[in-house]
Coordinates of C-alpha atoms in Angstrom, one line a residue:
M171 CA 84.1 87.5 89.9
E172 CA 82.4 84.3 88.8
H173 CA 80.2 82.7 91.3
R174 CA 79.6 78.9 91.3
I175 CA 76.2 78.5 92.9
G176 CA 74.7 75.2 93.8
I177 CA 70.9 74.7 93.7
M178 CA 69.0 72.3 95.9
G179 CA 65.4 72.3 94.6
G180 CA 62.6 70.2 95.9
T181 CA 59.4 70.0 97.8
F182 CA 61.2 69.8 101.2
D183 CA 58.2 68.4 102.8
P184 CA 60.0 68.3 105.2
I185 CA 63.7 69.0 104.7
H186 CA 65.9 66.5 106.4
H187 CA 69.5 65.5 107.1
G188 CA 69.8 63.7 103.8
H189 CA 69.3 67.0 101.9
L190 CA 71.7 68.8 104.1
L191 CA 74.5 66.2 104.0
T192 CA 74.3 66.0 100.2
A193 CA 74.4 69.7 99.8
E194 CA 77.4 70.2 102.0
Y195 CA 79.3 67.3 100.5
V196 CA 78.7 68.6 96.9
R197 CA 79.6 72.2 98.0
D198 CA 82.9 71.1 99.4
A199 CA 83.8 68.6 96.6
C200 CA 82.9 71.0 93.8
G201 CA 84.2 74.2 95.2
L202 CA 80.8 76.0 95.1
T203 CA 80.5 79.5 96.5
K204 CA 77.1 78.8 98.1
I205 CA 74.1 76.6 98.0
L206 CA 70.6 78.0 97.3
F207 CA 67.8 75.9 98.8
I208 CA 64.7 76.6 96.7
P209 CA 61.4 75.0 97.9
A210 CA 59.1 74.4 95.0
A211 CA 55.7 76.2 95.3
N212 CA 54.0 74.0 92.7
S213 CA 56.2 71.1 91.6
P214 CA 55.2 69.8 88.2
F215 CA 55.9 66.3 89.5
K216 CA 53.6 66.6 92.5
L217 CA 50.6 68.5 91.3
E218 CA 48.2 65.8 92.3
K219 CA 49.7 65.3 95.8
K220 CA 48.9 67.2 98.9
V221 CA 51.9 68.9 100.4
A222 CA 52.4 71.2 103.4
P223 CA 51.8 75.0 102.7
A224 CA 54.7 76.6 100.9
S225 CA 55.2 79.1 103.8
D226 CA 55.7 76.2 106.2
R227 CA 58.2 74.4 103.9
L228 CA 60.2 77.6 103.4
A229 CA 60.2 78.3 107.2
M230 CA 61.4 74.7 107.9
T231 CA 64.1 75.1 105.2
R232 CA 65.4 78.4 106.8
L233 CA 65.5 76.7 110.2
A234 CA 67.4 73.7 108.9
I235 CA 70.2 75.8 107.2
A236 CA 70.5 78.6 109.7
D237 CA 73.9 77.4 111.1
N238 CA 75.6 77.1 107.7
P239 CA 77.0 80.3 106.3
Y240 CA 77.3 78.7 102.8
F241 CA 73.6 77.8 102.7
E242 CA 70.8 80.2 101.7
A243 CA 67.0 79.8 101.3
S244 CA 65.2 81.4 98.4
D245 CA 61.5 82.0 97.9
I246 CA 62.0 82.7 94.2
E247 CA 59.6 80.0 93.1
M248 CA 57.0 80.9 95.8
C249 CA 56.9 84.5 94.4
R250 CA 56.1 83.3 91.0
Q251 CA 52.6 82.2 89.8
G252 CA 51.9 78.8 88.2
V253 CA 53.9 75.6 88.1
S254 CA 57.5 75.8 89.4
Y255 CA 59.6 74.9 86.3
T256 CA 63.3 74.7 87.0
S257 CA 64.0 76.3 83.6
D258 CA 62.1 79.4 84.6
T259 CA 63.9 79.5 87.9
I260 CA 67.4 79.3 86.3
D261 CA 66.4 82.0 83.8
E262 CA 65.3 84.3 86.6
L263 CA 68.5 83.6 88.6
H264 CA 70.6 84.6 85.6
R265 CA 68.6 87.8 85.3
L266 CA 69.1 88.6 89.0
L267 CA 72.7 87.5 89.4
G268 CA 74.1 88.1 86.0
Q269 CA 75.7 85.9 83.4
Q270 CA 78.9 85.7 85.5
A271 CA 77.0 83.3 87.9
E272 CA 77.4 79.6 87.1
F273 CA 74.7 77.3 88.4
F274 CA 74.9 73.7 89.5
F275 CA 71.6 71.9 90.0
I276 CA 72.1 69.1 92.5
T277 CA 69.8 66.1 92.3
G278 CA 69.7 62.3 92.1
A279 CA 70.9 60.2 89.2
D280 CA 67.3 58.9 88.8
A281 CA 66.0 62.5 88.2
I282 CA 68.7 63.3 85.7
N283 CA 67.9 60.1 83.8
D284 CA 64.4 61.6 83.4
L285 CA 65.7 65.0 82.4
P286 CA 64.7 64.7 78.7
S287 CA 61.0 64.8 79.9
W288 CA 61.5 68.0 81.9
H289 CA 60.1 71.4 80.7
E290 CA 62.4 73.0 78.2
A291 CA 65.0 70.4 79.0
E292 CA 67.6 71.3 76.4
H293 CA 67.4 75.0 77.2
L294 CA 67.7 74.1 80.9
L295 CA 70.8 72.0 80.4
A296 CA 72.5 74.7 78.3
S297 CA 71.7 77.2 81.1
C298 CA 73.2 75.3 84.0
H299 CA 75.2 72.3 85.1
F300 CA 73.7 69.2 86.7
I301 CA 75.4 67.3 89.4
A302 CA 74.2 63.7 89.9
A303 CA 74.5 62.8 93.5
T304 CA 74.7 59.1 92.9
R305 CA 74.3 56.2 95.4
Q306 CA 74.4 52.5 95.0
G307 CA 71.7 51.0 92.8
T308 CA 71.1 54.0 90.5
K309 CA 73.5 54.9 87.7
L310 CA 73.4 57.6 85.1
D311 CA 72.1 56.4 81.7
M312 CA 74.6 58.2 79.6
V313 CA 73.5 56.4 76.4
H314 CA 69.9 57.7 76.9
L315 CA 71.2 61.2 77.8
R316 CA 73.5 61.5 74.8
K317 CA 70.7 60.5 72.5
A318 CA 68.6 63.3 73.9
F319 CA 71.2 66.0 74.3
G320 CA 74.2 65.1 72.3
A321 CA 77.6 66.6 73.3
L322 CA 75.9 69.0 75.7
C323 CA 75.5 66.3 78.3
E324 CA 79.2 65.6 78.3
C325 CA 80.2 69.0 79.7
H326 CA 77.0 69.9 81.7
I327 CA 76.2 66.7 83.5
H328 CA 78.6 65.6 86.3
Q329 CA 78.5 62.6 88.6
L330 CA 79.6 62.6 92.2
T331 CA 79.3 59.7 94.6
T332 CA 77.8 61.1 97.8
P333 CA 77.5 59.5 101.3
E334 CA 74.4 57.2 101.7
L335 CA 71.9 58.5 104.2
E336 CA 68.7 56.7 103.5
I337 CA 66.1 59.2 104.9
S338 CA 63.0 60.1 103.0
S339 CA 60.4 62.9 103.6
T340 CA 57.7 60.3 103.0
E341 CA 58.9 58.1 105.8
I342 CA 59.2 61.2 108.2
R343 CA 55.6 62.2 107.5
E344 CA 54.4 58.7 108.0
R345 CA 56.3 58.3 111.3
I346 CA 54.9 61.7 112.6
R347 CA 51.4 60.6 111.6
S348 CA 51.7 57.4 113.6
G349 CA 53.3 59.1 116.6
R350 CA 56.8 57.6 116.1
S351 CA 60.1 59.2 116.7
V352 CA 61.9 61.2 114.0
R353 CA 64.8 62.2 116.2
Y354 CA 68.1 62.4 114.3
M355 CA 66.3 62.2 110.9
L356 CA 65.9 66.0 110.6
P357 CA 67.2 69.0 112.5
A358 CA 65.7 69.5 116.0
A359 CA 64.5 73.0 115.0
V360 CA 62.5 71.6 112.2
A361 CA 61.1 68.8 114.4
D362 CA 60.0 71.5 116.9
Y363 CA 58.4 73.6 114.2
I364 CA 56.5 70.6 112.9
K365 CA 55.2 69.8 116.4
K366 CA 54.3 73.4 117.1
E367 CA 52.4 73.9 113.8
G368 CA 50.8 70.4 114.0
L369 CA 52.0 69.4 110.5
Y370 CA 51.6 65.9 109.1
R371 CA 49.1 64.8 111.8

């Protein structure tokens, strides 16, 4: 049986309702078997930035998705040394789950426009599909992507307009730091964990 598995990768510092809404909307619209949430241990795009410990970000992710049977958290990148390259993660998932598994990496259109600069980008695109969760203001630059990947981008990059929920982890951290409310921006269990562990103070 072929499994269509969505992947939500990111720092999740912290995970919030925007991540969860996008994941569930894509899962439903694209008929995905499940969504794997994979917190990055060492994101290549945030090596110079201070982030919460990986163990805390994984714990928050597990709390956030606990009530959705289609969501699953994975520590696959945290168990691997070095920079968390998506191409390595997809290769490892293929080894673990077999070639019958089909992967759909969910991210924003802006990130997909930058895909040619990602580590082993062509190999990555050949190994999995990308779903561009698009919102107003950012469109896929298909001319740029075709130039970089040729026909491969036509069958492996898909666009889906998702609901707009303008919440950012950066804003959440800043609000916590200044003692302001983050209620309804992220799951209550995650907010409780942040308070208990004293994160972002």
